[in-house]
Amino acid sequence: MKAKIKFGVVPNLPPQLEGLRRLAYNVCFSWKSDIRDLFQRIDPGLWVKCRYNPVFMLGLVSQERLDGLSDDQGFLAQLERVNQDFERYLTQPRIRKTDYAPDFPLQVAYFSAEFGLTGCLPIYSGGLGILAGDHLKSASDLNFPLVGVGLLYQEGYFSQYLSSDGWQMETYPVNDFANMPVGLVRNKEGSPVHVSVDLKGEPVQILIWRVNVGRVPLYLLDTNLQANPPHLRGTTGQLYGGDREMRLKQEIVLGIGGVRALKALGLEPAVIHMNEGHSAFSALERIRILIKENGLSFDQAREVVLASTVFTTHTPVPAGNDMFDPGLLRAYFEEYAKDLGINFKVLLGYGRLEPRDEAEAFGMTTLALRLSAHTNGVSRLHGKVSRAMWQKVWRRHPVEDVPIDHITNGVHVPTWISEEMAALLDSYLGPDWSEDPDNERVWGQIKEIPATELWRAHERRREHLVSYTRRRLAEQLINRGASDADVSSAAEVLTPEALTIGFARRFATYKRGTLLFRDPDRLDRIINHPEHPVQIVIAGKAHPQDNEGKDYIKRIVHLTRQERFRRRIIFLEDYNIPVALRLVSGSDLWLNTPRRPLEACGTSGMKALANGSLNLSVLDGWWDEGYHRDFGWAIGHGEVYQDYEVQDNIESRDLYNCLEKEIVPLFYQRGQDDIPRGWVDKMRASLKNLVPVFNSHRMVQEYMNRFYLPCARRFNALCKDGFSGAKDLSTWRQKLMTSWHEVSVEEVVSEDRLDRAVGQEVKVLARVRLGPLAPEDVTVEAYYGGMDQNEDFVERETVPLRPVESNDGLHTFRGQIPCQKTGRFGYTVRIMPSQQRLENRFVMGLVTWA
């Protein structure tokens, strides 16, 4: 029997406590400890039982307790103080939104399939979602004009537990939105706001929910409405669940539904930022709206959208990018292509590396690349890997010129830092350090923290981690039906004084979760040293369909059950944000062992870094650019192997050697005050030099300055005067596309003697034919750099050549190449579309070389 009428019962908060409701419905509690402390004071046991979910807690706390708190002057004073600080945060930012773009309107919409904001909102799976959550939090701290768009999953990602044999099992707890920090978006009449999309001709209604992330709103889309057919209600059921068709439906809801949701809310962003290719259909929907509402052609609308779209790719292997069979795409997009005013085959071409290959699948990353002005990888090395992966999209350009840049990820330090470390920073960096955009100046004051205070704060976090691990292990054993003796033994694992290694990540095979355990006997000698013990806390999930990753977990769990390892190596089930917070704040050493260059960035080590932990990692992802011997340790020297077995043997030995000969001795090298001065020096150096760089404040500012502001400026220029800029640009682009075959470099004139001294210049003269094009339609430039023994460029720079003469269709361009260092150099000349007219002149794929 089902209820005919549904209603909710909310806590009857006394007027004096009404401020609790606003605090509960803003996930600022995930990074502001004073708000968490307030809720914990209400009922410490209930706070833990509710898994630190203030909304859920307010629904469970007794009315008697609430009434009692309304007369508790100490609690009311604390509530008033927290509310005042929260109000100041919301209404008195250090930076006004108009400071970013005083001359034109600026609004950025950030699309992502997952957002990791807090443990009580489980709509994330791993690094991609955590990065998206940190992006929004830093945008809030810096008061950026940004909104988020995602999906609200009924079941989210899976919860992990292990069978008695150590095999990963999955459960999918149902999310109860009524007890989460989300709220339905309603119109002026109080009715929920809906939008709809068509899925194979069937309309699907979408609800819009809102999460308050400090000053930033996050809008989440939900198809679980009774008005929808049963087979479509579950479209937003599970994160990364179902088959390829389900993934396609989710990405239609996210991309197309997301743009429609923004429009229904009265938001018209100047810039769309697509975090991974899941939301690439948003570009098509923006084109469709411009065509429908402003009478633009597809080409004209595309110019507006292309110039104002940013795309971040996260996946360093082709298999990790979503691809769809052309037949499946036809079922969902054949009619949609008609709304765009293009043939369906043309639409397919936007998602193919080879547009005319009818057998090629449709790729979301390819679609995003073709419709974005700016594309970036998430670390310097990942940018290089991505340029090689996607060169076919710009096949006329050498790989080093492929227009995929990089902005290295960062983490939202206030979220991931421990309360002990935060208190130290408040004392020595000032209470507003978390909102200060001048990171380098602020973190330079780390040197003022005495070694004793820094070390003691970290020791307390290690003690907390040991206590937490023992409790979690006991819970795991009870859930598995272990004996009382086994459960009691959980209290004996680990020791608060031992060097503690944290290792937690997704158990994909390329992350090599078993590298540390390759030689168990040698590991035994290291961790069970009678005077210098070492202990390891491990956590992580494998994808439900990744049996090889599950087998890695099983092998580790079996190892932990050996008597020699039982007290020293612990595997914690169900890795999530709360577990990660404990691990990154309590570990002395953070271990990362990916197979270079397959780690796009890897931000877990940054979270540990902010807590004073040191990193030991392969030179991959962010550590490739962050490593220095003063800050931590490297496994290997950045080699890339063809034989994986050889690689694993060499790098596991390197790992063991580093632990035995450098890391463990340094940790246990103590003075009379029992402080490892050498270790603390490394902690200070890494905090001072790395945290200002590898944090999301720097990351978001970089997106703003390099991508968002130029895109918004171009967007507003193309849209003004009835989209005259877009129309002119479309006409100009068509002229270039139809005339480029007549563009040629006829002659490059070199001087008789080209050897130069440092500080001199090489003069360059090029004569080119442009057909019907004018010199202002193109950029002619000298392309120069150092050469290897095969006369290939090992580095390259460009300098523009200026037009000096035109005669009978032959145009002469001149310029100079600066000679700034010694070596063997060369140059050539290329012609490209005018860099003055395009936000990204590479997107047209046009280039002519001498």
PDB file of C-alpha atoms in Angstrom, residues 426-613:
ATOM      1  CA  ASP A 426      44.921  31.230  12.367  1.00  0.00           C
ATOM      2  CA  SER A 427      47.540  32.107  14.961  1.00  0.00           C
ATOM      3  CA  TYR A 428      50.457  32.724  12.615  1.00  0.00           C
ATOM      4  CA  LEU A 429      48.905  33.609   9.245  1.00  0.00           C
ATOM      5  CA  GLY A 430      45.887  35.547  10.486  1.00  0.00           C
ATOM      6  CA  PRO A 431      42.228  34.476  10.844  1.00  0.00           C
ATOM      7  CA  ASP A 432      41.321  35.296   7.235  1.00  0.00           C
ATOM      8  CA  TRP A 433      44.091  33.284   5.562  1.00  0.00           C
ATOM      9  CA  SER A 434      41.555  30.979   3.885  1.00  0.00           C
ATOM     10  CA  GLU A 435      39.965  33.843   1.926  1.00  0.00           C
ATOM     11  CA  ASP A 436      43.161  35.640   0.987  1.00  0.00           C
ATOM     12  CA  PRO A 437      43.912  35.360  -2.735  1.00  0.00           C
ATOM     13  CA  ASP A 438      47.537  36.419  -2.217  1.00  0.00           C
ATOM     14  CA  ASN A 439      48.618  32.891  -1.412  1.00  0.00           C
ATOM     15  CA  GLU A 440      52.379  33.217  -1.683  1.00  0.00           C
ATOM     16  CA  ARG A 441      52.595  36.126   0.767  1.00  0.00           C
ATOM     17  CA  VAL A 442      50.328  34.394   3.271  1.00  0.00           C
ATOM     18  CA  TRP A 443      52.039  31.004   3.138  1.00  0.00           C
ATOM     19  CA  GLY A 444      55.452  32.621   3.354  1.00  0.00           C
ATOM     20  CA  GLN A 445      54.692  33.181   7.046  1.00  0.00           C
ATOM     21  CA  ILE A 446      54.849  29.424   7.708  1.00  0.00           C
ATOM     22  CA  LYS A 447      58.440  29.948   8.820  1.00  0.00           C
ATOM     23  CA  GLU A 448      57.108  31.771  11.895  1.00  0.00           C
ATOM     24  CA  ILE A 449      55.512  28.584  13.273  1.00  0.00           C
ATOM     25  CA  PRO A 450      57.874  26.991  15.816  1.00  0.00           C
ATOM     26  CA  ALA A 451      58.964  23.446  15.009  1.00  0.00           C
ATOM     27  CA  THR A 452      57.604  22.215  18.342  1.00  0.00           C
ATOM     28  CA  GLU A 453      54.098  23.525  17.686  1.00  0.00           C
ATOM     29  CA  LEU A 454      54.003  22.268  14.109  1.00  0.00           C
ATOM     30  CA  TRP A 455      55.150  18.781  15.096  1.00  0.00           C
ATOM     31  CA  ARG A 456      52.886  18.455  18.128  1.00  0.00           C
ATOM     32  CA  ALA A 457      49.841  19.490  16.083  1.00  0.00           C
ATOM     33  CA  HIS A 458      50.694  16.828  13.522  1.00  0.00           C
ATOM     34  CA  GLU A 459      51.251  14.201  16.206  1.00  0.00           C
ATOM     35  CA  ARG A 460      47.768  14.827  17.560  1.00  0.00           C
ATOM     36  CA  ARG A 461      46.337  14.227  14.093  1.00  0.00           C
ATOM     37  CA  ARG A 462      48.225  10.941  13.828  1.00  0.00           C
ATOM     38  CA  GLU A 463      46.801   9.898  17.188  1.00  0.00           C
ATOM     39  CA  HIS A 464      43.301  10.739  15.952  1.00  0.00           C
ATOM     40  CA  LEU A 465      43.896   8.694  12.800  1.00  0.00           C
ATOM     41  CA  VAL A 466      45.002   5.670  14.859  1.00  0.00           C
ATOM     42  CA  SER A 467      41.916   5.908  17.089  1.00  0.00           C
ATOM     43  CA  TYR A 468      39.635   6.377  14.081  1.00  0.00           C
ATOM     44  CA  THR A 469      41.191   3.412  12.248  1.00  0.00           C
ATOM     45  CA  ARG A 470      40.701   1.129  15.247  1.00  0.00           C
ATOM     46  CA  ARG A 471      37.010   2.100  15.506  1.00  0.00           C
ATOM     47  CA  ARG A 472      36.400   1.656  11.787  1.00  0.00           C
ATOM     48  CA  LEU A 473      38.188  -1.688  11.728  1.00  0.00           C
ATOM     49  CA  ALA A 474      36.089  -2.930  14.643  1.00  0.00           C
ATOM     50  CA  GLU A 475      32.912  -1.885  12.811  1.00  0.00           C
ATOM     51  CA  GLN A 476      34.066  -3.686   9.675  1.00  0.00           C
ATOM     52  CA  LEU A 477      34.768  -6.871  11.608  1.00  0.00           C
ATOM     53  CA  ILE A 478      31.385  -6.757  13.358  1.00  0.00           C
ATOM     54  CA  ASN A 479      29.590  -6.243  10.035  1.00  0.00           C
ATOM     55  CA  ARG A 480      31.493  -9.210   8.618  1.00  0.00           C
ATOM     56  CA  GLY A 481      30.403 -11.439  11.521  1.00  0.00           C
ATOM     57  CA  ALA A 482      33.882 -11.772  13.049  1.00  0.00           C
ATOM     58  CA  SER A 483      34.419 -13.334  16.444  1.00  0.00           C
ATOM     59  CA  ASP A 484      34.546 -11.273  19.632  1.00  0.00           C
ATOM     60  CA  ALA A 485      38.263 -11.992  19.883  1.00  0.00           C
ATOM     61  CA  ASP A 486      38.889 -10.621  16.393  1.00  0.00           C
ATOM     62  CA  VAL A 487      36.829  -7.519  17.116  1.00  0.00           C
ATOM     63  CA  SER A 488      38.713  -6.928  20.357  1.00  0.00           C
ATOM     64  CA  SER A 489      42.019  -7.241  18.504  1.00  0.00           C
ATOM     65  CA  ALA A 490      41.119  -4.162  16.465  1.00  0.00           C
ATOM     66  CA  ALA A 491      42.079  -2.077  19.500  1.00  0.00           C
ATOM     67  CA  GLU A 492      45.643  -3.350  19.184  1.00  0.00           C
ATOM     68  CA  VAL A 493      46.368  -2.315  15.596  1.00  0.00           C
ATOM     69  CA  LEU A 494      48.732   0.533  14.780  1.00  0.00           C
ATOM     70  CA  THR A 495      50.585   2.653  17.300  1.00  0.00           C
ATOM     71  CA  PRO A 496      50.345   6.432  17.720  1.00  0.00           C
ATOM     72  CA  GLU A 497      54.127   6.922  17.568  1.00  0.00           C
ATOM     73  CA  ALA A 498      55.038   5.007  14.393  1.00  0.00           C
ATOM     74  CA  LEU A 499      55.723   6.476  10.963  1.00  0.00           C
ATOM     75  CA  THR A 500      52.328   6.271   9.256  1.00  0.00           C
ATOM     76  CA  ILE A 501      51.924   5.937   5.485  1.00  0.00           C
ATOM     77  CA  GLY A 502      48.601   6.851   3.871  1.00  0.00           C
ATOM     78  CA  PHE A 503      47.606   5.280   0.571  1.00  0.00           C
ATOM     79  CA  ALA A 504      44.077   5.929  -0.692  1.00  0.00           C
ATOM     80  CA  ARG A 505      42.729   6.201  -4.224  1.00  0.00           C
ATOM     81  CA  ARG A 506      40.598   4.546  -6.850  1.00  0.00           C
ATOM     82  CA  PHE A 507      41.805   0.987  -7.451  1.00  0.00           C
ATOM     83  CA  ALA A 508      42.327   1.279 -11.184  1.00  0.00           C
ATOM     84  CA  THR A 509      45.121  -0.970 -12.384  1.00  0.00           C
ATOM     85  CA  TYR A 510      47.295   1.882 -13.674  1.00  0.00           C
ATOM     86  CA  LYS A 511      47.461   3.274 -10.126  1.00  0.00           C
ATOM     87  CA  ARG A 512      49.340   0.093  -9.106  1.00  0.00           C
ATOM     88  CA  GLY A 513      47.855  -0.329  -5.646  1.00  0.00           C
ATOM     89  CA  THR A 514      49.963  -3.438  -5.041  1.00  0.00           C
ATOM     90  CA  LEU A 515      53.390  -1.973  -5.897  1.00  0.00           C
ATOM     91  CA  LEU A 516      54.235  -1.481  -2.232  1.00  0.00           C
ATOM     92  CA  PHE A 517      53.431  -5.152  -1.541  1.00  0.00           C
ATOM     93  CA  ARG A 518      55.452  -6.673  -4.374  1.00  0.00           C
ATOM     94  CA  ASP A 519      58.090  -8.092  -2.006  1.00  0.00           C
ATOM     95  CA  PRO A 520      56.278  -8.994   1.242  1.00  0.00           C
ATOM     96  CA  ASP A 521      59.432 -10.226   2.994  1.00  0.00           C
ATOM     97  CA  ARG A 522      61.260  -6.974   2.411  1.00  0.00           C
ATOM     98  CA  LEU A 523      58.179  -4.999   3.431  1.00  0.00           C
ATOM     99  CA  ASP A 524      58.070  -7.100   6.610  1.00  0.00           C
ATOM    100  CA  ARG A 525      61.623  -6.041   7.484  1.00  0.00           C
ATOM    101  CA  ILE A 526      60.745  -2.399   6.941  1.00  0.00           C
ATOM    102  CA  ILE A 527      57.486  -2.116   8.855  1.00  0.00           C
ATOM    103  CA  ASN A 528      58.408  -4.461  11.716  1.00  0.00           C
ATOM    104  CA  HIS A 529      61.786  -2.905  12.457  1.00  0.00           C
ATOM    105  CA  PRO A 530      62.258  -3.249  16.241  1.00  0.00           C
ATOM    106  CA  GLU A 531      63.270   0.400  16.722  1.00  0.00           C
ATOM    107  CA  HIS A 532      61.813   2.170  13.698  1.00  0.00           C
ATOM    108  CA  PRO A 533      58.361   0.699  12.957  1.00  0.00           C
ATOM    109  CA  VAL A 534      56.235   1.728  10.006  1.00  0.00           C
ATOM    110  CA  GLN A 535      52.471   1.341   9.553  1.00  0.00           C
ATOM    111  CA  ILE A 536      50.204   1.707   6.518  1.00  0.00           C
ATOM    112  CA  VAL A 537      46.538   2.720   6.268  1.00  0.00           C
ATOM    113  CA  ILE A 538      44.913   1.943   2.907  1.00  0.00           C
ATOM    114  CA  ALA A 539      41.526   2.785   1.413  1.00  0.00           C
ATOM    115  CA  GLY A 540      39.979   2.828  -2.029  1.00  0.00           C
ATOM    116  CA  LYS A 541      37.275   1.492  -4.306  1.00  0.00           C
ATOM    117  CA  ALA A 542      37.417  -0.339  -7.616  1.00  0.00           C
ATOM    118  CA  HIS A 543      34.782   0.335 -10.264  1.00  0.00           C
ATOM    119  CA  PRO A 544      31.971  -2.252  -9.945  1.00  0.00           C
ATOM    120  CA  GLN A 545      32.894  -3.728 -13.340  1.00  0.00           C
ATOM    121  CA  ASP A 546      36.661  -3.670 -12.759  1.00  0.00           C
ATOM    122  CA  ASN A 547      37.419  -7.207 -11.584  1.00  0.00           C
ATOM    123  CA  GLU A 548      41.156  -6.688 -11.913  1.00  0.00           C
ATOM    124  CA  GLY A 549      40.958  -3.698  -9.585  1.00  0.00           C
ATOM    125  CA  LYS A 550      38.873  -5.753  -7.164  1.00  0.00           C
ATOM    126  CA  ASP A 551      41.495  -8.459  -7.260  1.00  0.00           C
ATOM    127  CA  TYR A 552      44.132  -5.887  -6.231  1.00  0.00           C
ATOM    128  CA  ILE A 553      42.037  -5.087  -3.162  1.00  0.00           C
ATOM    129  CA  LYS A 554      41.581  -8.773  -2.355  1.00  0.00           C
ATOM    130  CA  ARG A 555      45.328  -9.434  -2.556  1.00  0.00           C
ATOM    131  CA  ILE A 556      46.053  -6.540  -0.192  1.00  0.00           C
ATOM    132  CA  VAL A 557      43.370  -7.639   2.276  1.00  0.00           C
ATOM    133  CA  HIS A 558      44.760 -11.189   2.323  1.00  0.00           C
ATOM    134  CA  LEU A 559      48.202  -9.751   3.033  1.00  0.00           C
ATOM    135  CA  THR A 560      46.889  -7.677   5.954  1.00  0.00           C
ATOM    136  CA  ARG A 561      45.548 -10.869   7.552  1.00  0.00           C
ATOM    137  CA  GLN A 562      49.006 -12.414   7.833  1.00  0.00           C
ATOM    138  CA  GLU A 563      50.156 -12.302  11.447  1.00  0.00           C
ATOM    139  CA  ARG A 564      53.267 -10.277  10.601  1.00  0.00           C
ATOM    140  CA  PHE A 565      51.183  -7.546   8.979  1.00  0.00           C
ATOM    141  CA  ARG A 566      47.932  -7.694  10.961  1.00  0.00           C
ATOM    142  CA  ARG A 567      48.812  -4.846  13.317  1.00  0.00           C
ATOM    143  CA  ARG A 568      50.761  -2.771  10.801  1.00  0.00           C
ATOM    144  CA  ILE A 569      48.669  -2.700   7.602  1.00  0.00           C
ATOM    145  CA  ILE A 570      44.978  -1.794   7.711  1.00  0.00           C
ATOM    146  CA  PHE A 571      42.464  -1.572   4.864  1.00  0.00           C
ATOM    147  CA  LEU A 572      39.530   0.774   5.561  1.00  0.00           C
ATOM    148  CA  GLU A 573      36.324   0.041   3.659  1.00  0.00           C
ATOM    149  CA  ASP A 574      34.134   2.533   1.788  1.00  0.00           C
ATOM    150  CA  TYR A 575      36.607   5.291   0.944  1.00  0.00           C
ATOM    151  CA  ASN A 576      34.761   8.615   0.899  1.00  0.00           C
ATOM    152  CA  ILE A 577      35.188  12.229   2.003  1.00  0.00           C
ATOM    153  CA  PRO A 578      35.029  11.565   5.781  1.00  0.00           C
ATOM    154  CA  VAL A 579      37.605   8.764   5.487  1.00  0.00           C
ATOM    155  CA  ALA A 580      39.815  10.915   3.281  1.00  0.00           C
ATOM    156  CA  LEU A 581      39.719  13.788   5.782  1.00  0.00           C
ATOM    157  CA  ARG A 582      41.093  11.486   8.493  1.00  0.00           C
ATOM    158  CA  LEU A 583      43.740   9.933   6.286  1.00  0.00           C
ATOM    159  CA  VAL A 584      45.205  13.071   4.729  1.00  0.00           C
ATOM    160  CA  SER A 585      45.377  14.869   8.061  1.00  0.00           C
ATOM    161  CA  GLY A 586      46.913  12.025  10.078  1.00  0.00           C
ATOM    162  CA  SER A 587      49.445  10.454   7.722  1.00  0.00           C
ATOM    163  CA  ASP A 588      53.114  11.337   7.948  1.00  0.00           C
ATOM    164  CA  LEU A 589      53.828  10.198   4.403  1.00  0.00           C
ATOM    165  CA  TRP A 590      51.440  10.131   1.441  1.00  0.00           C
ATOM    166  CA  LEU A 591      52.195   7.428  -1.127  1.00  0.00           C
ATOM    167  CA  ASN A 592      51.205   7.498  -4.799  1.00  0.00           C
ATOM    168  CA  THR A 593      52.343   4.872  -7.324  1.00  0.00           C
ATOM    169  CA  PRO A 594      50.703   5.478 -10.725  1.00  0.00           C
ATOM    170  CA  ARG A 595      52.170   4.262 -13.979  1.00  0.00           C
ATOM    171  CA  ARG A 596      53.602   7.392 -15.590  1.00  0.00           C
ATOM    172  CA  PRO A 597      52.127   9.224 -17.510  1.00  0.00           C
ATOM    173  CA  LEU A 598      48.611   7.928 -16.766  1.00  0.00           C
ATOM    174  CA  GLU A 599      47.867  10.010 -13.653  1.00  0.00           C
ATOM    175  CA  ALA A 600      46.196  13.150 -15.003  1.00  0.00           C
ATOM    176  CA  CYS A 601      46.836  15.078 -11.797  1.00  0.00           C
ATOM    177  CA  GLY A 602      46.104  13.208  -8.548  1.00  0.00           C
ATOM    178  CA  THR A 603      45.070  15.693  -5.864  1.00  0.00           C
ATOM    179  CA  SER A 604      45.044  13.453  -2.774  1.00  0.00           C
ATOM    180  CA  GLY A 605      48.723  14.235  -2.174  1.00  0.00           C
ATOM    181  CA  MET A 606      47.892  17.961  -2.202  1.00  0.00           C
ATOM    182  CA  LYS A 607      45.332  17.424   0.580  1.00  0.00           C
ATOM    183  CA  ALA A 608      47.936  15.605   2.669  1.00  0.00           C
ATOM    184  CA  LEU A 609      50.462  18.312   1.836  1.00  0.00           C
ATOM    185  CA  ALA A 610      48.234  21.026   3.335  1.00  0.00           C
ATOM    186  CA  ASN A 611      48.281  19.090   6.627  1.00  0.00           C
ATOM    187  CA  GLY A 612      52.050  18.878   6.784  1.00  0.00           C
ATOM    188  CA  SER A 613      52.343  15.371   5.355  1.00  0.00           C
TER     189      SER A 613
END
